[in-house]
CSV table of C-alpha atoms and ligand atoms in Angstrom, one decimal:
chain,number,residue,atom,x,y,z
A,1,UNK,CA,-63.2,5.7,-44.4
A,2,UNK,CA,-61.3,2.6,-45.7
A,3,UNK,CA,-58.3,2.4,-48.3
A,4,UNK,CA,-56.9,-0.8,-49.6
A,5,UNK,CA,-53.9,-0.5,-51.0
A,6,UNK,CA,-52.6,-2.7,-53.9
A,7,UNK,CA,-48.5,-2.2,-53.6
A,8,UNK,CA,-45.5,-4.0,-54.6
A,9,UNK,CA,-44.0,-2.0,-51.4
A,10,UNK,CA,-46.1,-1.7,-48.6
A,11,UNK,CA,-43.8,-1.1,-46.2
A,12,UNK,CA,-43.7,2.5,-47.7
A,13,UNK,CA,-47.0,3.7,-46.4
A,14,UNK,CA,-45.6,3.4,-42.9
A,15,UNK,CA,-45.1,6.8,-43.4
A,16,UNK,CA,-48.8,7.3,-42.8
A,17,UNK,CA,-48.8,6.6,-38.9
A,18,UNK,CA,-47.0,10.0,-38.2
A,19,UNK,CA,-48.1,13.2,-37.2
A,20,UNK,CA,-52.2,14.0,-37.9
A,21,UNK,CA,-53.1,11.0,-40.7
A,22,UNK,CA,-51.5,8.7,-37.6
A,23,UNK,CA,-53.2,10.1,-35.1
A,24,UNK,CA,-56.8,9.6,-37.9
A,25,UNK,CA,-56.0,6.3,-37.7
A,26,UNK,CA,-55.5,5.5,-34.0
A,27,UNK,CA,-58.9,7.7,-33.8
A,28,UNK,CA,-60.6,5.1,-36.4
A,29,UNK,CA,-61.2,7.8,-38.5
A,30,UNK,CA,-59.5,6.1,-41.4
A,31,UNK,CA,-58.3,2.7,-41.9
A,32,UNK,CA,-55.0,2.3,-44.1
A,33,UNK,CA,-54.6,-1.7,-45.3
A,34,UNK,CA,-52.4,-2.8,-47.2
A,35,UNK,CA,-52.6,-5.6,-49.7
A,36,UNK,CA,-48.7,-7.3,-50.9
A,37,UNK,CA,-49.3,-7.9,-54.9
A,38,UNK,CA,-46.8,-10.1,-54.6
A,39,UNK,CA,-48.3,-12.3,-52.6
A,40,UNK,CA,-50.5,-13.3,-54.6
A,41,UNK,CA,-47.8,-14.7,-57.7
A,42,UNK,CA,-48.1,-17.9,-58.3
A,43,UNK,CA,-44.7,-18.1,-59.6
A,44,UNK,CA,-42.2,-20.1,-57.4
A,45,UNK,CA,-39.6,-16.9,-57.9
A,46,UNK,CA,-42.2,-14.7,-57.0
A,47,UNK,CA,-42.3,-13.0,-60.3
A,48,UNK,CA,-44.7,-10.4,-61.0
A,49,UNK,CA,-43.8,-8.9,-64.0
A,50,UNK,CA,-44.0,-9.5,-67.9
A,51,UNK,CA,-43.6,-8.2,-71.3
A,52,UNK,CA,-46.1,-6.3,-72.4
A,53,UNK,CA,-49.5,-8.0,-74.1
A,54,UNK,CA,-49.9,-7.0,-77.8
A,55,UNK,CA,-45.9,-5.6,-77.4
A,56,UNK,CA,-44.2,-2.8,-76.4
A,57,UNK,CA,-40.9,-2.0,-74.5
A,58,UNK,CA,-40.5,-2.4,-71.1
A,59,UNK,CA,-41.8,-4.4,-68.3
A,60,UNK,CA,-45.9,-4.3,-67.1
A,61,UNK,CA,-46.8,-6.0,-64.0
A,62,UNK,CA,-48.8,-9.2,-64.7
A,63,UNK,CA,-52.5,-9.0,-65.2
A,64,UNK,CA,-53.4,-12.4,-63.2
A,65,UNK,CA,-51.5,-11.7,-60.2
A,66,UNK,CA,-53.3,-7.9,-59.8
A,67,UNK,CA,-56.7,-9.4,-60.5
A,68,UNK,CA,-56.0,-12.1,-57.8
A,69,UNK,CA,-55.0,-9.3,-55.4
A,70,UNK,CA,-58.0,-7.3,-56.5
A,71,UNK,CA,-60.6,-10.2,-55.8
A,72,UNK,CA,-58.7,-10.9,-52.1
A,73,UNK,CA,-60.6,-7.5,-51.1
A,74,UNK,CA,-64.4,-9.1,-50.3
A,75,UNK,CA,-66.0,-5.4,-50.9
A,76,UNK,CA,-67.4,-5.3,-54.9
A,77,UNK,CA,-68.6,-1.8,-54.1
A,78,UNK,CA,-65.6,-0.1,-53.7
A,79,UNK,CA,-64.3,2.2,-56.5
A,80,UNK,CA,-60.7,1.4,-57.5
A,81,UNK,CA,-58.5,4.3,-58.3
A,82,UNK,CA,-55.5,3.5,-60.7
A,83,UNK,CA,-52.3,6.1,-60.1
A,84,UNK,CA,-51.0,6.9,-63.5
A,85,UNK,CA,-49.3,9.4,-65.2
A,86,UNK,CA,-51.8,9.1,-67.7
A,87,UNK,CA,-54.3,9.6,-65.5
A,88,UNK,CA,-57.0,12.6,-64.7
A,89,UNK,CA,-55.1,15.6,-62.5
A,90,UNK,CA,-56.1,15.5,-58.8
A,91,UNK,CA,-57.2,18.4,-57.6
A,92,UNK,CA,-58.9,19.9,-54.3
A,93,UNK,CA,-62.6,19.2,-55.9
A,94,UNK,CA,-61.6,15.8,-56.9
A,95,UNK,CA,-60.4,15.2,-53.0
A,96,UNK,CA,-63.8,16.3,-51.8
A,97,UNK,CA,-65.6,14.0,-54.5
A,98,UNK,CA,-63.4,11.2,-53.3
A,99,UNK,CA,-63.7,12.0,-49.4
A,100,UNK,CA,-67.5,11.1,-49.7
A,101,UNK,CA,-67.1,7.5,-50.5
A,102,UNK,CA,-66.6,5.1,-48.1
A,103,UNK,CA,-64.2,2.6,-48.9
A,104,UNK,CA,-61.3,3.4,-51.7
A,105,UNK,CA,-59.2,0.7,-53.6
A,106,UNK,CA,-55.5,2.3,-54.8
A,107,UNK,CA,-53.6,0.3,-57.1
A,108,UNK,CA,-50.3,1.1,-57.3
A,109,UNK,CA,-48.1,0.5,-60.5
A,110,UNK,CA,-44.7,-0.4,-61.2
A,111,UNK,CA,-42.1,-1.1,-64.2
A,112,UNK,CA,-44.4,0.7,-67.2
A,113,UNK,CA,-47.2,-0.1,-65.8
A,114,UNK,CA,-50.3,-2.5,-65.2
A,115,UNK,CA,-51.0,-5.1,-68.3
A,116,UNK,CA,-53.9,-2.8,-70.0
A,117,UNK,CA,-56.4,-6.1,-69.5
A,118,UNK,CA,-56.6,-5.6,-66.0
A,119,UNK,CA,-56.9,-2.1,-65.9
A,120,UNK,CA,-60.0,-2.5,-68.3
A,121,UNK,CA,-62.0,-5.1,-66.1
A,122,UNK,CA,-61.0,-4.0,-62.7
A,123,UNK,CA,-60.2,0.0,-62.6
A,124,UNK,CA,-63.1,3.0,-62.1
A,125,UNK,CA,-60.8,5.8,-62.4
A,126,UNK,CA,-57.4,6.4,-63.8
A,127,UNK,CA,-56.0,9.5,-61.3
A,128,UNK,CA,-52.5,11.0,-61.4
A,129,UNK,CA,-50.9,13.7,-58.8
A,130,UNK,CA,-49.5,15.7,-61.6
A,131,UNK,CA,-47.9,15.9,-64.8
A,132,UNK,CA,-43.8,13.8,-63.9
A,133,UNK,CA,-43.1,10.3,-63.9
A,134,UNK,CA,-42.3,8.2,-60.8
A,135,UNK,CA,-41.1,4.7,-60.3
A,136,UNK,CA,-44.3,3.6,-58.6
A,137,UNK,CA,-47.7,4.4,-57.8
A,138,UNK,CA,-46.8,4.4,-53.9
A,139,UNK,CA,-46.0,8.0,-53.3
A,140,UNK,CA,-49.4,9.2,-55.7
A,141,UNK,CA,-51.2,6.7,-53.5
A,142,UNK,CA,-50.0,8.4,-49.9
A,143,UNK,CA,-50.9,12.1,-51.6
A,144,UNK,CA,-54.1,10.9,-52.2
A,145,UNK,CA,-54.9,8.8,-48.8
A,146,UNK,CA,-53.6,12.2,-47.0
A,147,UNK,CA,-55.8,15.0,-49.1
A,148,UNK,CA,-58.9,13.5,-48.9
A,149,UNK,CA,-58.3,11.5,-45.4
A,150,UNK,CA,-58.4,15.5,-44.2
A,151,UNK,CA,-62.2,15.8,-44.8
A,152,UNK,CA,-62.5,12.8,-42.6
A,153,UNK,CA,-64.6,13.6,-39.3
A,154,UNK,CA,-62.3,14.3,-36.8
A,155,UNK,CA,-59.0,14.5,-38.4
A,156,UNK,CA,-58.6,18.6,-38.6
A,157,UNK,CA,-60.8,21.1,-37.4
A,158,UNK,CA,-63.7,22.1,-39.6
A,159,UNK,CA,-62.9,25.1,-40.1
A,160,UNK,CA,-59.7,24.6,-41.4
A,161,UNK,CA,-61.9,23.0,-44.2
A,162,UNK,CA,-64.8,25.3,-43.7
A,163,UNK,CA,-62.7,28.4,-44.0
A,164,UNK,CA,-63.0,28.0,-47.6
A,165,UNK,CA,-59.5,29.6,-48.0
A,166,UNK,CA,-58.2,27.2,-49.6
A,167,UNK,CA,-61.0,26.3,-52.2
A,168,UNK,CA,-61.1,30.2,-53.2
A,169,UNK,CA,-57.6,29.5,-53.8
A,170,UNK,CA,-58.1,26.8,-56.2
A,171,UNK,CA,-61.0,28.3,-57.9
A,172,UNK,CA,-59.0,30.9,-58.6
A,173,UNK,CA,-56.0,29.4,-59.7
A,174,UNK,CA,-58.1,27.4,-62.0
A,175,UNK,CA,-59.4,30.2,-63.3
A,176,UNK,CA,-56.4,31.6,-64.0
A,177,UNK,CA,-55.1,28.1,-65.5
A,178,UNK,CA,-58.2,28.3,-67.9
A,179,UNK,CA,-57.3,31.9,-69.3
A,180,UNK,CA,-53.6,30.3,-69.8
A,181,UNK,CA,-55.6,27.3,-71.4
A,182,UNK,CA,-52.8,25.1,-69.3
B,201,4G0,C1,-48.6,3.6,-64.4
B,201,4G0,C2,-48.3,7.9,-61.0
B,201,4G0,C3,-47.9,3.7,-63.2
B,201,4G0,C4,-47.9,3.9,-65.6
B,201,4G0,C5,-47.6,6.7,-61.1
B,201,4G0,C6,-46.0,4.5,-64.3
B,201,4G0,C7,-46.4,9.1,-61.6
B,201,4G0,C8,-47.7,9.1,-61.2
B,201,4G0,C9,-46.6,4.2,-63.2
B,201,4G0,C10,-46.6,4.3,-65.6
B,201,4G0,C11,-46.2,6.8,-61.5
B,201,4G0,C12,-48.5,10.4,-61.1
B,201,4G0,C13,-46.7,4.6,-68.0
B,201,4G0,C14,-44.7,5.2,-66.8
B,201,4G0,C15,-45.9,4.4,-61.8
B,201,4G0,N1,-45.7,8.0,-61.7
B,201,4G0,N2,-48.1,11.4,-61.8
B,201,4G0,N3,-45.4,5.7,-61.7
B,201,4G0,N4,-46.0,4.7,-66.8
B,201,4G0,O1,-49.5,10.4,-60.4
């Protein structure tokens, strides 16, 4: 399984080559690339952030230089996850849908956010690791590449997935979050 990663920091996901996701990649289980936004800002200071479009306080980062990121990846068949608070909750039956495509895009935000433009032409799915604000999408990003790069072939046993502990675990505390209505 592929990730592209669309960071303002990827230095971060260095993180990734420890321990069993590491060893998944030295395997070619998983591939981890990542993909400078900045790089792609046409601006001679570099600058990839701007007010808001339509208003609104803060900072967003700028719409031309995510979608010229975006189109560096040649794969149009890849589904792009955006990590937002506002997003939908991940959860262990997400990870499993996710862990059956092939190649994921991650685009991680910054400042308040990506200019809502961009989001609208290039984003599938808006997902968010729970219900806190961070300063970037980057540690969301790394949850996400490590949950689901577990149901890769090779990367754990089976039947530390197979064992189904876990699962009945979550259907049951989602059981019990639906009699709470949380
Ligand atoms: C988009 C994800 C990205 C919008 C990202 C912030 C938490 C999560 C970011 C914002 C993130 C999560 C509107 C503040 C970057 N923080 N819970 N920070 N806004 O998955």
């Amino acid at each position: 399984m592929k990730f592209d990663v669309l960071t303002l920091f990827p230095e971060m996901f260095a993180i990734l080559n420890q321990s069993i996701i590491g060893r998944a990649i030295e395997k070619n289980r998983i591939e981890i690339n990542c993909i400078n936004i900045r790089d792609f800002s046409k601006d001679k200071h570099k600058k990839v952030d701007d007010t808001p479009y339509g208003g609104g306080a803060g900072m967003v980062m700028k719409a031309d230089v995510i979608y010229d990121a975006y189109q560096s990846i040649p794969d149009k068949k890849a589904k792009v996850i955006y990590m937002s608070p506002q997003g939908k909750k991940l959860n262990q039956f997400k990870v499993e849908e996710l862990a059956k495509q092939e190649h994921l895009i991650l685009l991680c935000g910054h400042y308040e956010g990506i200019d809502q433009r961009v989001i609208d032409k290039i984003v599938d799915e808006e997902i968010s690791i729970g219900d806190y604000v961070l300063t970037g999408g980057e540690i969301p990003a790394m949850v996400l590449i490590d949950t689901v790069s577990r149901y890769q072939e090779g990367v754990i046993a089976k039947e530390s997935i197979e064992e189904e502990s876990f699962r009945n675990r979550t259907i049951r505390i989602s059981t019990i979050y639906k009699a709470r209505s949380i």
